[in-house]
Short mmCIF file of C-alpha atoms in Angstrom, two decimals:
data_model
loop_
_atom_site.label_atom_id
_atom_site.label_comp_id
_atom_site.label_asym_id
_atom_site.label_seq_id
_atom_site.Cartn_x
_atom_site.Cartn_y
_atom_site.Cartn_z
CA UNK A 1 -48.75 86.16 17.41
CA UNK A 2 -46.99 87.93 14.60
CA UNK A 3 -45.20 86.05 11.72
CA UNK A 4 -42.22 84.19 13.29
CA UNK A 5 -38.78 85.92 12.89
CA UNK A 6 -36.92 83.33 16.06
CA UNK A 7 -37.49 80.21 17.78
CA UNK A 8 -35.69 79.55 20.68
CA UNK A 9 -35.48 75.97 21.66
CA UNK A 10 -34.68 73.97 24.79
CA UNK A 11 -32.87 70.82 24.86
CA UNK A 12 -33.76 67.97 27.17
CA UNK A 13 -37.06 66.31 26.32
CA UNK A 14 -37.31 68.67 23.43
CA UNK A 15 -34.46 68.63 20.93
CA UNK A 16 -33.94 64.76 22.12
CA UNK A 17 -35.19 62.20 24.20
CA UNK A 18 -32.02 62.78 27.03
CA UNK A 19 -34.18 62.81 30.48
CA UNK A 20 -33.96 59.46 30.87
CA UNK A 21 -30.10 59.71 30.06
CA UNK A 22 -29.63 62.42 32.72
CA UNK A 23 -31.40 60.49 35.60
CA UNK A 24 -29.59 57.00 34.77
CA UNK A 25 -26.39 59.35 34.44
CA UNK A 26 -27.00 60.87 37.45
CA UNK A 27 -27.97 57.67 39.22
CA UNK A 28 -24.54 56.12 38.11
CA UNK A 29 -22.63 58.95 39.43
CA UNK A 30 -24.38 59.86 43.10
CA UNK A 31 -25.71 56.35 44.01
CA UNK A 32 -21.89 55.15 45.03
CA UNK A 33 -20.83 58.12 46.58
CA UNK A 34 -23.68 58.44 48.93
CA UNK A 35 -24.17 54.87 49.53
CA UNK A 36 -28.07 54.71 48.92
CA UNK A 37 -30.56 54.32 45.83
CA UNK A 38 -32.34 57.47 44.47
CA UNK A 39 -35.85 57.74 42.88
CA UNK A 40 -36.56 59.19 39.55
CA UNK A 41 -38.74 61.26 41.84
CA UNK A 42 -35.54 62.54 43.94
CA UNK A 43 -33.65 63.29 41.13
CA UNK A 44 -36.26 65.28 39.09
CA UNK A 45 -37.37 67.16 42.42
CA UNK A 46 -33.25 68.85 42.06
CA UNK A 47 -34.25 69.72 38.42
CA UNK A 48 -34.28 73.62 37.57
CA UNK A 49 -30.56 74.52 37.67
CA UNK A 50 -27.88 73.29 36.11
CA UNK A 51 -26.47 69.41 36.53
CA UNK A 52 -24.14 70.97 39.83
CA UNK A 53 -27.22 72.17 41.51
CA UNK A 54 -28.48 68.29 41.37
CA UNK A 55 -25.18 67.46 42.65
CA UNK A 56 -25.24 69.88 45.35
CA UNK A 57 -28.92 68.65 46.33
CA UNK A 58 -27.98 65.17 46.47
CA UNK A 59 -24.11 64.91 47.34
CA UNK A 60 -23.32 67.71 48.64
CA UNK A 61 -19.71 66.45 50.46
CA UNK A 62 -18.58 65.02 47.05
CA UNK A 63 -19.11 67.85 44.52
CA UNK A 64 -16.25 68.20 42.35
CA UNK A 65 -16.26 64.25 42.10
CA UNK A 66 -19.71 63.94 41.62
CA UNK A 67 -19.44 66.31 38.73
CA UNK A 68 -16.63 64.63 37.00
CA UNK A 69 -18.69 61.43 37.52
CA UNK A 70 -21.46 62.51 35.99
CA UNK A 71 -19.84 64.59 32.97
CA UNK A 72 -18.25 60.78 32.38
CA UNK A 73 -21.14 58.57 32.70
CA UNK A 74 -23.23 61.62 30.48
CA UNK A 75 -20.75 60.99 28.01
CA UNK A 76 -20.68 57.25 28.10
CA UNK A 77 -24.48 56.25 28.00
CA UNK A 78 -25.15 58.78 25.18
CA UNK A 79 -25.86 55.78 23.30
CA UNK A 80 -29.06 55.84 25.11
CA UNK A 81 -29.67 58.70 22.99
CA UNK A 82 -27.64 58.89 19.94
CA UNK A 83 -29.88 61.29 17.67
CA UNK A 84 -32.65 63.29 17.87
CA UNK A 85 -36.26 63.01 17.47
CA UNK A 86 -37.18 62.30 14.19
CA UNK A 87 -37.67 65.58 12.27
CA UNK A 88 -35.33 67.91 14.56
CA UNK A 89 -33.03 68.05 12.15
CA UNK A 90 -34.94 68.61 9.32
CA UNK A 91 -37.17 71.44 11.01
CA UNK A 92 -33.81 73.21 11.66
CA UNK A 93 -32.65 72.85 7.81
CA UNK A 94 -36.08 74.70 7.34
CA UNK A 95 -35.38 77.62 9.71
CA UNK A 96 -32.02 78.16 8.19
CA UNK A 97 -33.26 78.12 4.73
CA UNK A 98 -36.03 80.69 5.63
CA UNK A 99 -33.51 83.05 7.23
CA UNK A 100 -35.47 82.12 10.73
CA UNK A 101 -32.98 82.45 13.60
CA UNK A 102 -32.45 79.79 16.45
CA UNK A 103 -31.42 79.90 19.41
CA UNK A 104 -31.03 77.39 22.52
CA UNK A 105 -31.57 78.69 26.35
CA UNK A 106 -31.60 74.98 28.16
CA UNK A 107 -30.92 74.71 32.03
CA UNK A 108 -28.48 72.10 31.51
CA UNK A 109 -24.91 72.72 32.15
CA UNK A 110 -22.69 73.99 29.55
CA UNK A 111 -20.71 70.51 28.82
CA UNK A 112 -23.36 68.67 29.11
CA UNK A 113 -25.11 70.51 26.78
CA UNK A 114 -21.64 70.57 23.71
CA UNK A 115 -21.98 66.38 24.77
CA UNK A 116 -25.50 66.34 23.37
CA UNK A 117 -25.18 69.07 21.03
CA UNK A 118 -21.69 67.39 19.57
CA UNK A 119 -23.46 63.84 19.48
CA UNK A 120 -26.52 65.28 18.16
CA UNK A 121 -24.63 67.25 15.51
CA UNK A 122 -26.71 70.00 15.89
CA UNK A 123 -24.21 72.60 17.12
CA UNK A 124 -24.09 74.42 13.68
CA UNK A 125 -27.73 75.44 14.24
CA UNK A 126 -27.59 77.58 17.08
CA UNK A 127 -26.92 81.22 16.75
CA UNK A 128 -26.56 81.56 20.49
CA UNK A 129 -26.99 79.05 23.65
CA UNK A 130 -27.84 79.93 27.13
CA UNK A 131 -27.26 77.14 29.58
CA UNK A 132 -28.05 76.68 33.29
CA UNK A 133 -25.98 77.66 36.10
CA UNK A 134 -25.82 75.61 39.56
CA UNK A 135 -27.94 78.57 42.03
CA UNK A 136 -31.08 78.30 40.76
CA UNK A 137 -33.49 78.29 37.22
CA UNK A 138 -32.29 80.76 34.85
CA UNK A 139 -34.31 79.97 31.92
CA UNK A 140 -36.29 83.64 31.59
CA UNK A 141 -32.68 85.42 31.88
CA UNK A 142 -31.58 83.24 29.45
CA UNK A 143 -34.74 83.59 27.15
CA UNK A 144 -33.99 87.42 27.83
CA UNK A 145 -30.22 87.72 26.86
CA UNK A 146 -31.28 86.21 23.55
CA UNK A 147 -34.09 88.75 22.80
CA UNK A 148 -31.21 91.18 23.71
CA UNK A 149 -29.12 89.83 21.43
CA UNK A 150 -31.89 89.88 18.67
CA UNK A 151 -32.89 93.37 19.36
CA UNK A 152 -33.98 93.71 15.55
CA UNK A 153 -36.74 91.09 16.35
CA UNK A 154 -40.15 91.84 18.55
CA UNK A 155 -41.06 89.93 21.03
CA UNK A 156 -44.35 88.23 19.16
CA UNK A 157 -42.34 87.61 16.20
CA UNK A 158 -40.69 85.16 18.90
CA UNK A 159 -41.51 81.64 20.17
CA UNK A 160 -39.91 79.34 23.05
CA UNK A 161 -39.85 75.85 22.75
CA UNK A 162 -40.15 73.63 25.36
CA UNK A 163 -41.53 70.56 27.04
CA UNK A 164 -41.96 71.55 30.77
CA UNK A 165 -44.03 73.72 32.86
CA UNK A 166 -41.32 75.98 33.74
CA UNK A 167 -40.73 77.01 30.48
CA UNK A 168 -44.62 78.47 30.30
CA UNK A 169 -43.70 79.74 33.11
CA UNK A 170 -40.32 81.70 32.04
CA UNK A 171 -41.56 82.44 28.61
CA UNK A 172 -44.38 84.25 30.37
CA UNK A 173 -42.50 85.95 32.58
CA UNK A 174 -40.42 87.76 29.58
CA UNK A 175 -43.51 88.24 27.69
CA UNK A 176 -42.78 85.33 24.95
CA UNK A 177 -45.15 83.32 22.68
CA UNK A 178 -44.42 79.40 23.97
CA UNK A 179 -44.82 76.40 22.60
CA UNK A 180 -45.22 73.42 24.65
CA UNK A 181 -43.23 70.44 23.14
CA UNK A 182 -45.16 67.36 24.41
CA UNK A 183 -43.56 64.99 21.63
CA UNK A 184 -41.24 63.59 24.24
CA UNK A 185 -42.46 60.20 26.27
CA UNK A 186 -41.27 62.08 29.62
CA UNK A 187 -43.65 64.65 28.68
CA UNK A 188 -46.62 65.64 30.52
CA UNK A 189 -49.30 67.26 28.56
CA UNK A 190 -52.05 67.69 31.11
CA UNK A 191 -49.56 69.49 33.28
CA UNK A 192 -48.63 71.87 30.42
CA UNK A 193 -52.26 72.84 29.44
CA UNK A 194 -53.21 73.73 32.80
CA UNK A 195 -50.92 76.34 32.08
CA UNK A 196 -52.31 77.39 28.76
CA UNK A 197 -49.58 77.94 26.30
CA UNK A 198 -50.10 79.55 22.98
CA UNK A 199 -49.85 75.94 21.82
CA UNK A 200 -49.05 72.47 22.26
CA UNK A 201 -48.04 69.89 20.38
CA UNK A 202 -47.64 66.30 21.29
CA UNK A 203 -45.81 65.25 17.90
CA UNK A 204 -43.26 67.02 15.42
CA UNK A 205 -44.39 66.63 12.09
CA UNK A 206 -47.86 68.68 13.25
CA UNK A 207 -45.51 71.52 15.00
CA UNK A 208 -43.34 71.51 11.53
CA UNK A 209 -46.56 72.01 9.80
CA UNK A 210 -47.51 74.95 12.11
CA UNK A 211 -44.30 76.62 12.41
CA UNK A 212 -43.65 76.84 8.50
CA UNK A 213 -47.21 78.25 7.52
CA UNK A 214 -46.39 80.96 10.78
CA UNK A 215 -42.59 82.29 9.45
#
């Protein structure tokens, strides 16, 4: 891995602590309109596209409501979640003042993602964000339009960050260092080693360290 010239972050479980938000969100918003309970397990399974591919998974007949719902109880439980992780911000400050760009490619949905972002106040940060779409995972396409976009930049002198298995998974699949962010209590670390990223980290302050003696 080269000195680093980008980092491209995810959001959920990453950049905040908002899993839990999204599955009591989308508990709120699908449990009345298909008259049963979910599982964590149920909703997670739906997890890969964007928030309307959960809704198509699990309420299919009630889409455009079940969207709206969701959007609105997203928006209204936020307080679950009302800033980062300790040392987000700070780490971004860093990257700006080192001329380091940033970029987001998340598979949530695009309000969803100016909710957290907005709440967050991290918006400023982000030179570019790619967000999900409701057919399928689009993280690698997304990881790809921003090495597209930073066409002056190599892929080593790149890293993803994220805390899931898919996004080893994408990052390899465009050919980009990754990080594995297991800071996040949702995270699961033994699942992420198995599939050997260039590194993981299970707190910040030790991935601040690392990042700013590698840019």
């Amino acid at each position: 891995m080269n000195k680093i010239k980008a980092v491209v972050f995810d959001l959920d479980g990453t950049l905040g602590n908002t899993l839990p938000l999204c599955i009591s969100a989308f508990r709120k918003s699908i449990e009345p309109l298909i008259k049963r309970t979910l599982s964590d397990e149920e909703i997670i399974e739906t997890f890969g596209p964007s928030e309307e591919g959960t809704i198509m998974a699990l309420a299919p007949g009630y889409y455009e409501k079940g969207i709206s719902k969701y959007l609105e109880f997203y928006s209204e439980l936020h307080a679950m979640c009302p800033v980062p992780f300790e040392g987000i911000e700070d780490l971004l400050i860093t990257l700006k003042n080192r001329s380091v760009r940033i970029a987001m490619v998340t598979g949530k949905g695009k309000h969803s993602t100016e909710i957290s972002l907005k709440q967050f106040g991290l918006a400023e940060y982000f030179e570019a964000i790619e967000t999900g779409i409701s057919s399928g995972p689009r993280k690698a396409e997304g990881i790809q339009n921003i090495l597209d976009l930073f066409k002056d930049i190599q892929k080593n002198e790149v890293i993803y960050v994220g805390d899931a298995p898919s996004d080893i998974t994408a990052s390899n699949k465009v050919g980009v260092p990754v990080v594995a962010a297991a800071w996040a209590e949702t995270a699961e670390p033994e699942k992420l080693k198995k599939l050997h990223p260039d590194m993981l980290f299970d707190n910040i302050k030790d991935f601040g360290h690392w990042l700013t003696s590698n840019i």
